[in-house]
Coordinates of C-alpha atoms in Angstrom, one line a residue:
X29 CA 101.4 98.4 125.8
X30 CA 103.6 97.0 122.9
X31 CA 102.7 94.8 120.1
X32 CA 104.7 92.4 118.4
X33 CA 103.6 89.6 115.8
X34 CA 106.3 86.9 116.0
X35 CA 105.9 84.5 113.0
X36 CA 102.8 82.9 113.1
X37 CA 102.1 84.2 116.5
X38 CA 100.3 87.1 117.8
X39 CA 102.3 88.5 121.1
X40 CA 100.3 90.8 123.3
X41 CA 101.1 92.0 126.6
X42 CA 101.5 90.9 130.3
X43 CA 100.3 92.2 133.6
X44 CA 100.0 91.3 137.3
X45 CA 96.2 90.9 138.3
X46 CA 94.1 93.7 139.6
X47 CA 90.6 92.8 140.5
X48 CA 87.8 94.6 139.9
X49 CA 84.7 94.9 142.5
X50 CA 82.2 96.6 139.9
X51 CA 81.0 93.3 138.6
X52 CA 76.9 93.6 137.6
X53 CA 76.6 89.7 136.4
X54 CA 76.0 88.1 140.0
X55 CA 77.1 84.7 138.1
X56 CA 80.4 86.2 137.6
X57 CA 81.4 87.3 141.0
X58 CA 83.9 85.4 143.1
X59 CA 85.9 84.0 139.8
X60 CA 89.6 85.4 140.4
X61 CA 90.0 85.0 136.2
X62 CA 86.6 86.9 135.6
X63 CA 87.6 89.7 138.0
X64 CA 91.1 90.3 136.7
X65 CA 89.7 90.8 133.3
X66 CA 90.3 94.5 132.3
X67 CA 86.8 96.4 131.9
X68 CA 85.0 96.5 128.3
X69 CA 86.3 99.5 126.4
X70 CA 83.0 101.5 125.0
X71 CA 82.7 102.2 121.5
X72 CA 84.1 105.3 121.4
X73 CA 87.5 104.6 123.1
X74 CA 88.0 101.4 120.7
X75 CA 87.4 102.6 117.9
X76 CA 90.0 105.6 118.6
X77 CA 92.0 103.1 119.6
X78 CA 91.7 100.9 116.4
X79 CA 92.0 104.0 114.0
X80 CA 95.7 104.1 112.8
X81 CA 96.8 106.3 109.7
X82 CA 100.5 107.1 109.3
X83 CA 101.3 110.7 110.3
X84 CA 100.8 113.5 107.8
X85 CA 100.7 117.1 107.3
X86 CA 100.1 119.0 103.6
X87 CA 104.3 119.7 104.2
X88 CA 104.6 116.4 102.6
X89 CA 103.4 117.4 99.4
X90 CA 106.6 119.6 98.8
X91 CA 109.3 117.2 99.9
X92 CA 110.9 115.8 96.9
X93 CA 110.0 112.1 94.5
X94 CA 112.0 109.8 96.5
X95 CA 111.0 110.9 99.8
X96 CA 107.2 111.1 98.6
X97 CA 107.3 107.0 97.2
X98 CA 108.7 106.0 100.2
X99 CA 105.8 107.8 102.2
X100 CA 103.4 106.0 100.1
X101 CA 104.7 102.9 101.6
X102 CA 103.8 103.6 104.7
X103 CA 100.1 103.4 103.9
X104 CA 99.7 99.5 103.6
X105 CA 100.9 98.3 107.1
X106 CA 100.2 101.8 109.1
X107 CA 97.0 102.9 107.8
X108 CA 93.1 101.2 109.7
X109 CA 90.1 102.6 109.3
X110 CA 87.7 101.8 111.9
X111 CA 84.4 100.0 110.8
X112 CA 80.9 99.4 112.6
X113 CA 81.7 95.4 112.1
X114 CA 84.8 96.3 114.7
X115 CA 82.2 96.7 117.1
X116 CA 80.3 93.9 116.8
X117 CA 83.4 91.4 116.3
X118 CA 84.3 93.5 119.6
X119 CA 81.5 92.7 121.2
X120 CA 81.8 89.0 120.6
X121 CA 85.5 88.5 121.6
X122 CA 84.9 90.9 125.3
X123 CA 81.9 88.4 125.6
X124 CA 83.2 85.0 124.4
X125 CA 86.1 85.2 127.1
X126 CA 84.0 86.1 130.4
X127 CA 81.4 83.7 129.6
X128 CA 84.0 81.0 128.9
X129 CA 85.3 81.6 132.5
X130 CA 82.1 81.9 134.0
X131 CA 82.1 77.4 133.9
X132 CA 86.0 77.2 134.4
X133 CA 86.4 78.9 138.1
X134 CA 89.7 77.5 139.2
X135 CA 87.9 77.8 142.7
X136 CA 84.7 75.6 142.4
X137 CA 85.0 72.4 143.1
X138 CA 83.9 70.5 139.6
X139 CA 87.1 72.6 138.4
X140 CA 89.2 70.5 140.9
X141 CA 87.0 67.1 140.3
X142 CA 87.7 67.9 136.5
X143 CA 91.4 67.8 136.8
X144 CA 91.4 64.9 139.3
X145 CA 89.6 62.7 136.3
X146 CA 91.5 63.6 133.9
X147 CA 91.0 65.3 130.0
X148 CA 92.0 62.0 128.1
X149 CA 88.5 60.5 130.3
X150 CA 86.5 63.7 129.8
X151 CA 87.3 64.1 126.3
X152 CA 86.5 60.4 125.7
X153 CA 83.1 61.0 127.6
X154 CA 82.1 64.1 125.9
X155 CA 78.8 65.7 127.4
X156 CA 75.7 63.9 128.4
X157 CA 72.3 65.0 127.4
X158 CA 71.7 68.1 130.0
X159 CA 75.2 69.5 128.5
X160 CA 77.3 67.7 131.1
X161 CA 81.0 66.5 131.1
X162 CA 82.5 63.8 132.7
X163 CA 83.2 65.9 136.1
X164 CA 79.5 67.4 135.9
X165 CA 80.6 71.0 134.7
X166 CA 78.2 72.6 132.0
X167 CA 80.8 74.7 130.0
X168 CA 79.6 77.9 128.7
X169 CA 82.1 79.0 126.0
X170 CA 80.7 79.4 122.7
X171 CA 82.3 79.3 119.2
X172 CA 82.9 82.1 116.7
X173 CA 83.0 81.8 113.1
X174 CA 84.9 84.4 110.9
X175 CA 84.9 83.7 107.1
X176 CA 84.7 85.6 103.7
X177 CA 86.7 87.0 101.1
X178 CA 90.7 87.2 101.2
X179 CA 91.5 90.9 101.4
X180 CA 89.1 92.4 103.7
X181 CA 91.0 92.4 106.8
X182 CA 89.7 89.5 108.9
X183 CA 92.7 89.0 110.9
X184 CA 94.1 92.5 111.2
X185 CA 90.6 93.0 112.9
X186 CA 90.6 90.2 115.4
X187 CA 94.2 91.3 116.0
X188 CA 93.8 94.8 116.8
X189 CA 90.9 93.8 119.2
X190 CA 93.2 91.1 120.7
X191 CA 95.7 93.5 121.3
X192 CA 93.7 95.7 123.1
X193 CA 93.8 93.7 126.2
X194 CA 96.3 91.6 128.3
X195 CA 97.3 88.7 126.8
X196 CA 98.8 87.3 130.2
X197 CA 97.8 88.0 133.8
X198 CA 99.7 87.0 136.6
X199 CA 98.0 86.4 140.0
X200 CA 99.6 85.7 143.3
X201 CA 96.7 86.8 146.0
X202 CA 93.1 86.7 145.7
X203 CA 91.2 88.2 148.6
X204 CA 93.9 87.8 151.0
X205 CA 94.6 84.1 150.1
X206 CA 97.8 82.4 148.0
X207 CA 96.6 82.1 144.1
X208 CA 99.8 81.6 142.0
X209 CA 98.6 81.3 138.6
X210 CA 98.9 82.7 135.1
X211 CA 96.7 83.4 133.1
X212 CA 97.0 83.3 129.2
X213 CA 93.1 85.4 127.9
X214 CA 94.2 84.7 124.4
X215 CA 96.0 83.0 121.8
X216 CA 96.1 83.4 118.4
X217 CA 97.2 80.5 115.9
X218 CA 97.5 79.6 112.4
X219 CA 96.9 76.6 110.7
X220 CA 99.9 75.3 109.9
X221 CA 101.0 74.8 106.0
X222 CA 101.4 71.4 106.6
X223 CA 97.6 70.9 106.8
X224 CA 97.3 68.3 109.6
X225 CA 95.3 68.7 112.6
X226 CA 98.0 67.0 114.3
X227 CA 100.4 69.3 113.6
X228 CA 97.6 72.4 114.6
X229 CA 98.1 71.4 118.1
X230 CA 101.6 71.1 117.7
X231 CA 101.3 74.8 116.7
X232 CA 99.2 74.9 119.8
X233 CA 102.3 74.2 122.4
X234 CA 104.7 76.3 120.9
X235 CA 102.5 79.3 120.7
X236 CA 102.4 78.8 124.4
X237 CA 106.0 77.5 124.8
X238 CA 107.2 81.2 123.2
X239 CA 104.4 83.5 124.9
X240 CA 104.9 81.6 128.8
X241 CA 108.3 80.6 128.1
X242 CA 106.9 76.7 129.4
X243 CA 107.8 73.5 127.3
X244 CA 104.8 72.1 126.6
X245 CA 105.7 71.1 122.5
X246 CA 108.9 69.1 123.5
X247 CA 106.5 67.3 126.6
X248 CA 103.6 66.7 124.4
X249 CA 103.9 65.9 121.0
X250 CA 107.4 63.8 121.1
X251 CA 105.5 60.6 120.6
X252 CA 104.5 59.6 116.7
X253 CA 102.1 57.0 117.7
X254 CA 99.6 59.4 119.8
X255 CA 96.3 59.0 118.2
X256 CA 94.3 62.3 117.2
X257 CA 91.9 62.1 120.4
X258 CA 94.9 61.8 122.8
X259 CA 96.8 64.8 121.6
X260 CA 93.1 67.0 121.6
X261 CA 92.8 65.6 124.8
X262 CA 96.2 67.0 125.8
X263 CA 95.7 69.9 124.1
X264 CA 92.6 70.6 125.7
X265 CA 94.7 69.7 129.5
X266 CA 97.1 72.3 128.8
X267 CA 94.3 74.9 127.8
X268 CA 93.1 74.1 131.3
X269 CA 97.0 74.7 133.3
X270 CA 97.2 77.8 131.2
X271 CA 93.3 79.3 132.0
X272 CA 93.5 79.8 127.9
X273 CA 90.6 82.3 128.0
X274 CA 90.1 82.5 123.8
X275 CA 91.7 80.3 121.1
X276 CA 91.9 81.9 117.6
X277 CA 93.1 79.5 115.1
X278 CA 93.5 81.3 111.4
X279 CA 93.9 80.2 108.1
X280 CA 91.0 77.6 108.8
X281 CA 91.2 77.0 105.2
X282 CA 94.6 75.3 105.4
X283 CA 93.2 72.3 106.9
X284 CA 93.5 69.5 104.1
X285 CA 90.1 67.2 104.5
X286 CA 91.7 64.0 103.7
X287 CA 94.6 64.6 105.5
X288 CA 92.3 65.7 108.6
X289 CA 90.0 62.5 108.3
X290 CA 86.7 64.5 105.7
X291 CA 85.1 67.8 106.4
X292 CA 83.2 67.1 109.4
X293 CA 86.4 66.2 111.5
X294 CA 87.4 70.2 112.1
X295 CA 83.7 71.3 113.4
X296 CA 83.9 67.9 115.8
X297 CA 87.4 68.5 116.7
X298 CA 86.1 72.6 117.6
X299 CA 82.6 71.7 119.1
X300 CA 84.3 69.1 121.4
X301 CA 87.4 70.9 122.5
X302 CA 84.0 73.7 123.6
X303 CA 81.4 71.6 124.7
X304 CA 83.7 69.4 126.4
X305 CA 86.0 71.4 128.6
X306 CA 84.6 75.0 127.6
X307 CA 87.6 76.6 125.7
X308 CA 85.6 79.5 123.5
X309 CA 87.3 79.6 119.9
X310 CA 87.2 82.2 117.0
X311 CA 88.1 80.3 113.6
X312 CA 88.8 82.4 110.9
X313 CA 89.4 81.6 107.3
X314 CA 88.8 82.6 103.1
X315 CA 86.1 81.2 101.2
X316 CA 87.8 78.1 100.8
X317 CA 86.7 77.0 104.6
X318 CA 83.5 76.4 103.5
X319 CA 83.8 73.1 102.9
X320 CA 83.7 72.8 106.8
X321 CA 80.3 73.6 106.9
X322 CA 78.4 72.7 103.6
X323 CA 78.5 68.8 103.6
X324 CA 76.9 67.1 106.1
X325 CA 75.2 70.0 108.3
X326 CA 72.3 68.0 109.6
X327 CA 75.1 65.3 111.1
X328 CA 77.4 67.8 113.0
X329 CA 74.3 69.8 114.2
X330 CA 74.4 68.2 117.5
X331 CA 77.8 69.0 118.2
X332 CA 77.2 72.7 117.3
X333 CA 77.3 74.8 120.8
X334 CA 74.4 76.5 121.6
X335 CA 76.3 79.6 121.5
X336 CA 77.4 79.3 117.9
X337 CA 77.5 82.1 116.0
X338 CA 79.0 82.7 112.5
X339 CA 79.4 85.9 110.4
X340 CA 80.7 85.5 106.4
X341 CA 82.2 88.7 104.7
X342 CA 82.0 89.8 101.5
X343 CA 83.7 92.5 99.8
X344 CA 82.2 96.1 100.1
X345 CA 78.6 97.5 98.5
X346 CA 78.9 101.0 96.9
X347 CA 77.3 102.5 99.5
X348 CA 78.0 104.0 103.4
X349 CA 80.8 101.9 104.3
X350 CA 83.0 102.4 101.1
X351 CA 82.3 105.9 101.0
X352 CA 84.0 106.4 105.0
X353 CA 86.6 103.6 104.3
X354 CA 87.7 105.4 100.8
X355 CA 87.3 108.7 102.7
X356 CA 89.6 108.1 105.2
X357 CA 92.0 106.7 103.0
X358 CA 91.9 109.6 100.5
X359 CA 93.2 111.9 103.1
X360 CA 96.9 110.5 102.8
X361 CA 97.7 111.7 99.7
X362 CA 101.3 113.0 98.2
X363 CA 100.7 114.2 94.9
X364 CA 101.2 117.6 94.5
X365 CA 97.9 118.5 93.7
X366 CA 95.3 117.6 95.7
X367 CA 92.8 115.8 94.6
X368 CA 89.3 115.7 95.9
X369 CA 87.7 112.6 96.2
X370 CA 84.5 112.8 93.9
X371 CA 81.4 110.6 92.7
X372 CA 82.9 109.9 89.6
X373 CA 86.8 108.8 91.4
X374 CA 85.2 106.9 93.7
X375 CA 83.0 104.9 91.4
X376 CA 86.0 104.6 89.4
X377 CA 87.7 103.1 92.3
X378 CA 85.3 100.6 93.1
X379 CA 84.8 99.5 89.7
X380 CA 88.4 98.2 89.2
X381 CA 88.4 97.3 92.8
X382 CA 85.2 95.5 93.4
X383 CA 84.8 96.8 96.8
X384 CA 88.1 94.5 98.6
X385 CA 90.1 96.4 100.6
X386 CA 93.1 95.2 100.6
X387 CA 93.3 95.9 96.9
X388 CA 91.7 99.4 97.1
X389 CA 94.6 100.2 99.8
X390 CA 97.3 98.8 96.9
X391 CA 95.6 100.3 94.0
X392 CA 95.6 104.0 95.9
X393 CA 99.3 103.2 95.9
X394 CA 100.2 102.2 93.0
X395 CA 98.1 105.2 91.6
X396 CA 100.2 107.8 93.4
X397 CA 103.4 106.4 92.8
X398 CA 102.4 106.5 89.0
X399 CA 101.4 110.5 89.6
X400 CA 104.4 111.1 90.9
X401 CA 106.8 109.6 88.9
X402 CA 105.0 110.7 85.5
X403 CA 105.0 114.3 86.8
X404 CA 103.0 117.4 86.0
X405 CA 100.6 119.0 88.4
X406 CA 100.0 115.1 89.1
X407 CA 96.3 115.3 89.8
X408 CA 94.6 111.6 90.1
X409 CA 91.6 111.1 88.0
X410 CA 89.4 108.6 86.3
X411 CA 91.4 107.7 83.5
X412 CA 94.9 107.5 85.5
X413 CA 92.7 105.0 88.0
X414 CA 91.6 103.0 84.8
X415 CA 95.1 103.0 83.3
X416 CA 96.6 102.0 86.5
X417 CA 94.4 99.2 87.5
X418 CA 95.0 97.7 84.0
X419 CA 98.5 97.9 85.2
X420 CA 98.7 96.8 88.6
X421 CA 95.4 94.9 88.7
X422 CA 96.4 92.6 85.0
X423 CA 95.7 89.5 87.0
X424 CA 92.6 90.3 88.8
X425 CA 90.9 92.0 86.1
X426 CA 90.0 88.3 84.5
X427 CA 88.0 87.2 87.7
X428 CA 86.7 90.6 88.5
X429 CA 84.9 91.5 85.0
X430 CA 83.2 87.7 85.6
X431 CA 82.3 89.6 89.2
X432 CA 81.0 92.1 87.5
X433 CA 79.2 90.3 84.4
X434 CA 77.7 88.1 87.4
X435 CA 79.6 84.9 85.1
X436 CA 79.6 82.1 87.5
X437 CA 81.5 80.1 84.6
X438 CA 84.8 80.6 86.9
X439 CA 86.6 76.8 88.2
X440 CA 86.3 76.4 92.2
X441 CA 89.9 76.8 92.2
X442 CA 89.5 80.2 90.7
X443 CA 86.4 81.7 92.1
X444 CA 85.9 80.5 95.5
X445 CA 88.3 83.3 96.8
X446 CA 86.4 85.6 95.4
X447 CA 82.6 84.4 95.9
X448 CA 81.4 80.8 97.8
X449 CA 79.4 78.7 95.1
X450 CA 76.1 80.5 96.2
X451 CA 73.7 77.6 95.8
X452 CA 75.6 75.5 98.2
X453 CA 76.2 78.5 101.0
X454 CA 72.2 79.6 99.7
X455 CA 71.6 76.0 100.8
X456 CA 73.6 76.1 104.4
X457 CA 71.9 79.1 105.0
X458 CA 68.7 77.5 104.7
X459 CA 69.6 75.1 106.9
X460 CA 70.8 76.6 109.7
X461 CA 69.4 77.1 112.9
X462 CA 72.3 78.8 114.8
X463 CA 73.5 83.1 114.2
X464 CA 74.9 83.3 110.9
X465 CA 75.8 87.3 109.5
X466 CA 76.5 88.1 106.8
X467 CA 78.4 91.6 105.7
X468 CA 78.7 93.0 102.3
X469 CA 77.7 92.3 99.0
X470 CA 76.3 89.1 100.0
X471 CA 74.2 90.3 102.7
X472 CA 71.2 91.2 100.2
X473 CA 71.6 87.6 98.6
X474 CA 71.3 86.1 102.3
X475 CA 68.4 88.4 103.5
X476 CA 66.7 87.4 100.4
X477 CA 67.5 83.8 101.5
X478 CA 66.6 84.4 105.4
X479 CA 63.2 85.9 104.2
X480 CA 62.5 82.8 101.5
X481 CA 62.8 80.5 104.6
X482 CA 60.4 81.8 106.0
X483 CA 58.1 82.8 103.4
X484 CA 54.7 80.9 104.5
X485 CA 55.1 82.6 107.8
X486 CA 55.9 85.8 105.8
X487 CA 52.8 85.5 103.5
X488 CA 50.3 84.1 106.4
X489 CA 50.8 87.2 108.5
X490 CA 50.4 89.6 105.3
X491 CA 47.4 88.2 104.7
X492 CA 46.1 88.0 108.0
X493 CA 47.0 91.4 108.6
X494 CA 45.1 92.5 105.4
X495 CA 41.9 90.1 106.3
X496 CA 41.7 91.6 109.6
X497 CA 41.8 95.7 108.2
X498 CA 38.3 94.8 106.1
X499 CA 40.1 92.9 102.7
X500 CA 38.0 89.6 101.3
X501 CA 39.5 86.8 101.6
X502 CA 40.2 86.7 97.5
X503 CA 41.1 90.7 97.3
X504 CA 43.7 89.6 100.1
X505 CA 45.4 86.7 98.8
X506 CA 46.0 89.0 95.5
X507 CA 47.0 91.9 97.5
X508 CA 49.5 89.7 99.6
X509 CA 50.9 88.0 97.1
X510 CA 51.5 91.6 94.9
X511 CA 53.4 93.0 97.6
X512 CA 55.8 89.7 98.5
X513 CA 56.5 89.3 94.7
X514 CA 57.4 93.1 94.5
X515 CA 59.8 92.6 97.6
X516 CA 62.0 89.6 95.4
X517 CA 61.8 88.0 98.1
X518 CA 63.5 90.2 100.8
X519 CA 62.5 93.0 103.0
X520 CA 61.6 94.3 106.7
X521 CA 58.6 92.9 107.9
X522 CA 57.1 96.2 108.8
X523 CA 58.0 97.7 105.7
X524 CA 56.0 95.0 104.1
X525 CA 53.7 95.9 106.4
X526 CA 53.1 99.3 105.4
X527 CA 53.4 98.4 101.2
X528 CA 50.3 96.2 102.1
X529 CA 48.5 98.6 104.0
X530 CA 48.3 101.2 101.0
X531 CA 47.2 98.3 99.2
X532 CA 44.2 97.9 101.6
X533 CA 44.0 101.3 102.0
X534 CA 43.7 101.8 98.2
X535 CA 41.2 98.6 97.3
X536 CA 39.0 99.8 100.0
X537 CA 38.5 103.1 98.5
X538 CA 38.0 101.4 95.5
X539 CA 35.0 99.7 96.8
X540 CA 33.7 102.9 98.4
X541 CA 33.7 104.9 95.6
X542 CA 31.7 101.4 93.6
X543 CA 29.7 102.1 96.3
X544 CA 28.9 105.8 96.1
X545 CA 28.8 105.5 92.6
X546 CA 25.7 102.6 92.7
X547 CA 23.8 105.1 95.5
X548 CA 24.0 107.8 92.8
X549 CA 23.1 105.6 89.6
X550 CA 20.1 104.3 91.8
X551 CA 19.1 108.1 92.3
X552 CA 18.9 109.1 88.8
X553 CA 15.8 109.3 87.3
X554 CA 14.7 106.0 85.3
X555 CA 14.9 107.0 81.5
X556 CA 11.7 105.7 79.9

């Protein structure tokens, strides 16, 4: 396998079709691009597969200060520390491309009726109200939303589970039959700097031009007067002579909303070019793509795919995650004396990095090289991190002690890198009725949100629950309402659950022991 990024494009690797006979989904069967689809790699496999850490042996500490920097370089583009996310965004991608074949078998006949009316019709017609296009196909791709904070390796990720599997397959016989096609699973995009969709789907055919060596850029977009809907409608024709099996478009955030005709013009544009003619696509972008989704959400509902699914990522929590990524990293290490990763140096590192990993990675760096060069036994510790950062870090730390302060007093233009404005994603959140992760720091903030959605339902089955184990109506309501309050709003059900049944537990011996207590007072002998 070999793996080569050219510019903006993500090169993968080509094969000639084998088909495999071990299919379990009975829908899938019979479907030449579905077959020739390499088997799911299990979660063991991929994520040896995704680890990458340059080589290294305790030799390295003994080489000399040139040699010992220029190791240190090495860390940024060769190290990659598998996460548990990897397996989930895994599990999407492997998913999103067989379903998304599953309505697009270049044997059925609506596949041939669909070419025979045409994509500029189809597109036109979008879907009717059973999910319908024009030539009666029900597409069953589904759309993928990647977006957080800049830093914490969105794109390397889809990329090294891109790269994983073919890029192109070739076919020439299917069960004994002629089938000369090709196949392109994936393609990986950016948004292009000049911020037009227009000129996205220009990207679109040269992507395709330099992977399939075709010429679809100098066929397609020649013309200046093509209107928006005929080049999507051409762009979604050649995803169909292709088989694209995935589009990822990156950078989502490029895409300039009055250039592109106002925010909702990107979600139509994606939720046709997938409802329509069933193309699944990943978009991936900073903080800044939120505008895509927080005007307007009630009006682009409808185009939404049922399938829509949407994960946001925040920089790192202190916790499990941070401690394996910071782990792993900690192992490369050319200072002469080495240092073991503590409490106290990893709080330190999280501190002045705030949990992003693309500037922990940079700061571990920078913090070596400054060992080294200084000299001495050049052990790392708290202070060196500290004086480093101050360094190295000068013009984060502004934005970061704001992070830390929880000071939302920050301009858009300077903050929504590093955080969304929380009471309009709080508000999307709300709102939303399709998948929506979130990862990270934010991911208490949205739980707490999730649960606050639903609080009547929450607070009905509490008290419920507590009326139906022997608590009064009024003793319940209090008891309910003490452990909901105590949660902040957020919290598993069952664990809820259990809070309020100590509650019960504990009020209802309360009343037993009133109880025993009046049975003895009513014994006693009446003083006279």
């Amino acid at each position: 396998m070999t793996e080569q990024i050219t510019g903006a494009f993500l090169r993968g690797y080509a094969c000639m079709a084998e088909y495999r006979d071990d299919e379990v989904i009975e829908e899938y069967k019979n479907n030449p691009l579905i077959e020739a689809f390499p088997k799911r790699i299990d979660k063991s496999e991929l994520l040896e597969r995704i680890f990458r850490t340059p080589y290294y042996n305790n030799n390295h500490r003994k080489l000399d200060l040139e040699d010992r920097l220029e190791l240190i370089d090495q860390i940024y583009d060769e190290f990659m520390q598998p996460l548990p996310s990897h397996i989930d965004l895994h599990r999407a991608i492997y998913s999103m491309i067989r379903r998304g074949y599953k309505g697009r078998n270049p044997l059925s006949p609506s596949y041939t009726r669909q070419l025979a009316i045409g994509h500029e019709k189809i597109w036109k017609a979008g879907i009717d109200s059973e999910g319908r296009n024009l030539a009666g196909i029900s597409p069953t791709s589904s759309t993928f939303s990647l977006v957080g904070l800049s830093g914490m390796g969105k794109t390397r990720s889809v990329e090294n589970i891109l790269l994983q599997y073919p890029q192109v397959i070739r076919h020439e016989t299917y069960k004994s039959e002629p089938f000369i096609r090709t196949q392109l699973v994936w393609l990986k995009i950016e948004c292009p700097s000049s911020k037009s969709l227009k000129s996205l789907c220009n990207n679109f055919y040269m992507a395709i031009d330099r992977i399939l060596g075709t010429n679809y850029y100098a066929q397609y977009s020649r013309s200046r007067e093509d209107t928006f809907d005929k080049l999507a409608a051409t762009m979604s024709h050649v995803a169909s002579l292709v088989n694209l099996g995935l589009l990822v478009i990156d950078e989502i955030q490029r895409v300039n909303k009055g250039t592109s005709g106002g925010e909702n013009r990107m979600i139509e544009f994606i939720a046709e070019l997938t409802n329509t003619f069933g193309v699944p696509i990943i978009i991936v972008g900073t903080f800044k793509a939120m505008y895509l989704y927080k005007k307007s959400l009630a009006n682009i509902r409808r185009a939404i795919p049922v399938t829509y699914m949407e994960h946001i990522i925040d920089r790192m929590d202190n916790k499990q995650q941070w401690n394996l990524f910071l782990g792993s990293l900690w192992n490369l290490q050319y200072t002469k004396t080495d240092t073991k990763l503590t409490k106290e140096l990893s709080d330190t590192m999280y501190f002045e990095t705030q949990g992003v990993l693309d500037i922990t990675v940079k700061l571990y760096m920078h913090i070596q090289s400054h060992a080294i060069i200084k000299g001495g036994d050049e052990r790392i510790t708290p202070a060196m991190i500290r004086e480093v950062a101050r360094k190295s870090l000068q013009l984060l730390q502004p934005l970061f002690d704001k992070f830390r302060r929880g000071d939302t007093s920050a301009t858009e233009e300077e903050f929504e890198d590093i955080k969304p404005k929380w009471l309009e994603l709080n508000d999307y959140l709300k709102q939303a009725d399709h998948r929506v992760e979130v990862t990270g720091v934010l991911s208490n903030e949205h739980k707490r949100t999730i649960q606050q959605k639903d609080e009547q339902k929450i607070i009905k089955k509490l008290f419920d629950h507590a009326v139906q184990n022997g608590l009064e109506p009024l003793k319940a309501e209090q008891a309910t309402n003490s452990v909901y309050q105590a949660s902040q709003g957020m919290g598993d059900l069952n664990v809820l659950m259990e809070t309020l049944n100590k509650q019960v537990d504990e009020s209802k011996a309360v009343v037993e022991q009133k109880k025993i207590f009046q049975v003895y007072r009513s014994r006693e002998p009446q003083k006279r």
